Structure formats: structure tokens, C-alpha cells
């Protein structure tokens, strides 16, 4: 299953992105955020694309 993350706020950083990147049965497809720089930083930290 492919899942993308919408948003880069505190919950995305502390909970959602780590859970998605650590789940072996998922393809963490990417991160989108209103601020491109925040999306890029979060995506790079979890091995996906912005």
C-alpha cells in the first residue's frame, strides 16, 4: 500500500512520519506541505520525497 503524508506540523513530525517510515508493509510515497522547505526536510529525514 502506498501512503503519502499531508502536512508537516508537530503531529506529522513526531508521530505520523516516523510511523509510516517504520512500517515494513507500506510504501511511504512522500510528504506534502504548504511550506516546501518543511516538506523537504521532513521527507529527507524519513527517506522519501517531498
mmCIF file of N, CA and C in Angstrom:
data_model
loop_
_atom_site.group_PDB
_atom_site.id
_atom_site.type_symbol
_atom_site.label_atom_id
_atom_site.label_comp_id
_atom_site.label_asym_id
_atom_site.label_seq_id
_atom_site.Cartn_x
_atom_site.Cartn_y
_atom_site.Cartn_z
ATOM 1 N N UNK A 1 0.843 -1.155 0.000
ATOM 2 C CA UNK A 1 0.000 0.000 0.000
ATOM 3 C C UNK A 1 0.901 1.235 0.000
ATOM 4 N N UNK A 2 0.574 2.202 -0.835
ATOM 5 C CA UNK A 2 1.318 3.466 -0.900
ATOM 6 C C UNK A 2 0.549 4.526 -0.127
ATOM 7 N N UNK A 3 1.266 5.242 0.730
ATOM 8 C CA UNK A 3 0.644 6.289 1.533
ATOM 9 C C UNK A 3 1.511 7.535 1.482
ATOM 10 N N UNK A 4 0.860 8.676 1.310
ATOM 11 C CA UNK A 4 1.530 9.964 1.375
ATOM 12 C C UNK A 4 1.063 10.723 2.596
ATOM 13 N N UNK A 5 1.909 11.568 3.108
ATOM 14 C CA UNK A 5 1.605 12.358 4.296
ATOM 15 C C UNK A 5 1.313 13.789 3.884
ATOM 16 N N UNK A 6 0.168 14.306 4.306
ATOM 17 C CA UNK A 6 -0.222 15.685 4.024
ATOM 18 C C UNK A 6 -0.046 16.500 5.289
ATOM 19 N N UNK A 7 0.901 17.412 5.264
ATOM 20 C CA UNK A 7 1.145 18.269 6.412
ATOM 21 C C UNK A 7 2.511 18.013 7.029
ATOM 22 N N UNK A 8 3.043 19.054 7.670
ATOM 23 C CA UNK A 8 4.383 18.969 8.259
ATOM 24 C C UNK A 8 4.413 19.490 9.684
ATOM 25 N N UNK A 9 3.269 19.558 10.314
ATOM 26 C CA UNK A 9 3.185 20.099 11.670
ATOM 27 C C UNK A 9 3.727 19.139 12.718
ATOM 28 N N UNK A 10 3.522 19.479 13.983
ATOM 29 C CA UNK A 10 4.081 18.687 15.075
ATOM 30 C C UNK A 10 3.657 17.220 15.069
ATOM 31 N N UNK A 11 2.390 16.944 14.804
ATOM 32 C CA UNK A 11 1.937 15.550 14.778
ATOM 33 C C UNK A 11 2.586 14.788 13.631
ATOM 34 N N UNK A 12 2.731 15.441 12.495
ATOM 35 C CA UNK A 12 3.389 14.795 11.352
ATOM 36 C C UNK A 12 4.836 14.462 11.680
ATOM 37 N N UNK A 13 5.542 15.409 12.313
ATOM 38 C CA UNK A 13 6.957 15.206 12.646
ATOM 39 C C UNK A 13 7.164 14.178 13.740
ATOM 40 N N UNK A 14 6.340 14.233 14.796
ATOM 41 C CA UNK A 14 6.571 13.379 15.968
ATOM 42 C C UNK A 14 5.915 12.012 15.885
ATOM 43 N N UNK A 15 4.825 11.900 15.136
ATOM 44 C CA UNK A 15 4.047 10.658 15.160
ATOM 45 C C UNK A 15 3.892 10.027 13.776
ATOM 46 N N UNK A 16 3.273 10.753 12.847
ATOM 47 C CA UNK A 16 2.865 10.148 11.585
ATOM 48 C C UNK A 16 4.038 9.741 10.690
ATOM 49 N N UNK A 17 4.982 10.635 10.451
ATOM 50 C CA UNK A 17 6.113 10.300 9.573
ATOM 51 C C UNK A 17 6.959 9.150 10.135
ATOM 52 N N UNK A 18 7.310 9.165 11.434
ATOM 53 C CA UNK A 18 8.076 8.030 11.955
ATOM 54 C C UNK A 18 7.314 6.703 11.850
ATOM 55 N N UNK A 19 6.011 6.731 12.085
ATOM 56 C CA UNK A 19 5.221 5.506 11.987
ATOM 57 C C UNK A 19 5.158 4.996 10.548
ATOM 58 N N UNK A 20 4.958 5.902 9.594
ATOM 59 C CA UNK A 20 4.879 5.494 8.196
ATOM 60 C C UNK A 20 6.221 4.970 7.687
ATOM 61 N N UNK A 21 7.292 5.653 8.026
ATOM 62 C CA UNK A 21 8.607 5.217 7.528
ATOM 63 C C UNK A 21 9.072 3.931 8.201
ATOM 64 N N UNK A 22 8.585 3.660 9.396
ATOM 65 C CA UNK A 22 8.999 2.459 10.110
ATOM 66 C C UNK A 22 8.142 1.236 9.854
ATOM 67 N N UNK A 23 7.071 1.381 9.106
ATOM 68 C CA UNK A 23 6.155 0.267 8.840
ATOM 69 C C UNK A 23 6.626 -0.500 7.615
ATOM 70 N N UNK A 24 6.969 -1.750 7.797
ATOM 71 C CA UNK A 24 7.512 -2.560 6.711
ATOM 72 C C UNK A 24 6.540 -2.876 5.588
ATOM 73 N N UNK A 25 5.245 -2.828 5.839
ATOM 74 C CA UNK A 25 4.263 -3.188 4.832
ATOM 75 C C UNK A 25 3.764 -2.031 3.993
ATOM 76 N N UNK A 26 4.348 -0.853 4.166
ATOM 77 C CA UNK A 26 3.891 0.335 3.445
ATOM 78 C C UNK A 26 4.986 0.896 2.559
ATOM 79 N N UNK A 27 4.554 1.571 1.503
ATOM 80 C CA UNK A 27 5.450 2.384 0.689
ATOM 81 C C UNK A 27 5.140 3.829 1.051
ATOM 82 N N UNK A 28 5.995 4.441 1.855
ATOM 83 C CA UNK A 28 5.826 5.835 2.255
ATOM 84 C C UNK A 28 6.190 6.673 1.041
ATOM 85 N N UNK A 29 5.174 7.088 0.283
ATOM 86 C CA UNK A 29 5.366 7.678 -1.042
ATOM 87 C C UNK A 29 5.890 9.106 -1.018
ATOM 88 N N UNK A 30 5.600 9.871 0.018
ATOM 89 C CA UNK A 30 6.082 11.244 0.037
ATOM 90 C C UNK A 30 5.373 12.102 1.057
ATOM 91 N N UNK A 31 5.831 13.355 1.130
ATOM 92 C CA UNK A 31 5.297 14.347 2.071
ATOM 93 C C UNK A 31 4.909 15.588 1.282
ATOM 94 N N UNK A 32 3.750 16.140 1.587
ATOM 95 C CA UNK A 32 3.330 17.417 1.018
ATOM 96 C C UNK A 32 3.066 18.375 2.166
ATOM 97 N N UNK A 33 3.429 19.628 1.976
ATOM 98 C CA UNK A 33 3.135 20.665 2.959
ATOM 99 C C UNK A 33 3.046 22.005 2.270
ATOM 100 N N UNK A 34 2.355 22.939 2.906
ATOM 101 C CA UNK A 34 2.242 24.287 2.339
ATOM 102 C C UNK A 34 3.596 24.957 2.224
ATOM 103 N N UNK A 35 4.494 24.629 3.146
ATOM 104 C CA UNK A 35 5.855 25.170 3.092
ATOM 105 C C UNK A 35 6.765 24.101 2.499
ATOM 106 N N UNK A 36 7.222 24.351 1.293
ATOM 107 C CA UNK A 36 8.041 23.360 0.578
ATOM 108 C C UNK A 36 9.309 22.998 1.341
ATOM 109 N N UNK A 37 9.913 23.957 2.022
ATOM 110 C CA UNK A 37 11.140 23.671 2.770
ATOM 111 C C UNK A 37 10.888 22.715 3.923
ATOM 112 N N UNK A 38 9.767 22.864 4.616
ATOM 113 C CA UNK A 38 9.423 21.965 5.719
ATOM 114 C C UNK A 38 9.117 20.567 5.189
ATOM 115 N N UNK A 39 8.420 20.471 4.062
ATOM 116 C CA UNK A 39 8.112 19.175 3.467
ATOM 117 C C UNK A 39 9.396 18.469 3.039
ATOM 118 N N UNK A 40 10.308 19.215 2.452
ATOM 119 C CA UNK A 40 11.578 18.630 2.014
ATOM 120 C C UNK A 40 12.384 18.105 3.193
ATOM 121 N N UNK A 41 12.475 18.874 4.252
ATOM 122 C CA UNK A 41 13.240 18.463 5.431
ATOM 123 C C UNK A 41 12.645 17.209 6.064
ATOM 124 N N UNK A 42 11.326 17.171 6.210
ATOM 125 C CA UNK A 42 10.667 16.013 6.815
ATOM 126 C C UNK A 42 10.811 14.786 5.921
ATOM 127 N N UNK A 43 10.655 14.962 4.638
ATOM 128 C CA UNK A 43 10.790 13.846 3.698
ATOM 129 C C UNK A 43 12.206 13.274 3.726
ATOM 130 N N UNK A 44 13.202 14.147 3.704
ATOM 131 C CA UNK A 44 14.593 13.676 3.725
ATOM 132 C C UNK A 44 14.907 12.926 5.015
ATOM 133 N N UNK A 45 14.368 13.391 6.115
ATOM 134 C CA UNK A 45 14.610 12.738 7.401
ATOM 135 C C UNK A 45 14.058 11.307 7.428
ATOM 136 N N UNK A 46 13.009 11.052 6.617
ATOM 137 C CA UNK A 46 12.375 9.742 6.631
ATOM 138 C C UNK A 46 12.528 8.969 5.329
ATOM 139 N N UNK A 47 13.458 9.379 4.511
ATOM 140 C CA UNK A 47 13.805 8.615 3.326
ATOM 141 C C UNK A 47 12.769 8.581 2.227
ATOM 142 N N UNK A 48 12.058 9.670 2.061
ATOM 143 C CA UNK A 48 11.067 9.727 0.985
ATOM 144 C C UNK A 48 11.221 11.072 0.255
ATOM 145 N N UNK A 49 10.277 11.418 -0.587
ATOM 146 C CA UNK A 49 10.397 12.647 -1.373
ATOM 147 C C UNK A 49 9.329 13.657 -0.958
ATOM 148 N N UNK A 50 9.626 14.897 -1.250
ATOM 149 C CA UNK A 50 8.658 15.977 -0.966
ATOM 150 C C UNK A 50 7.830 16.230 -2.209
#
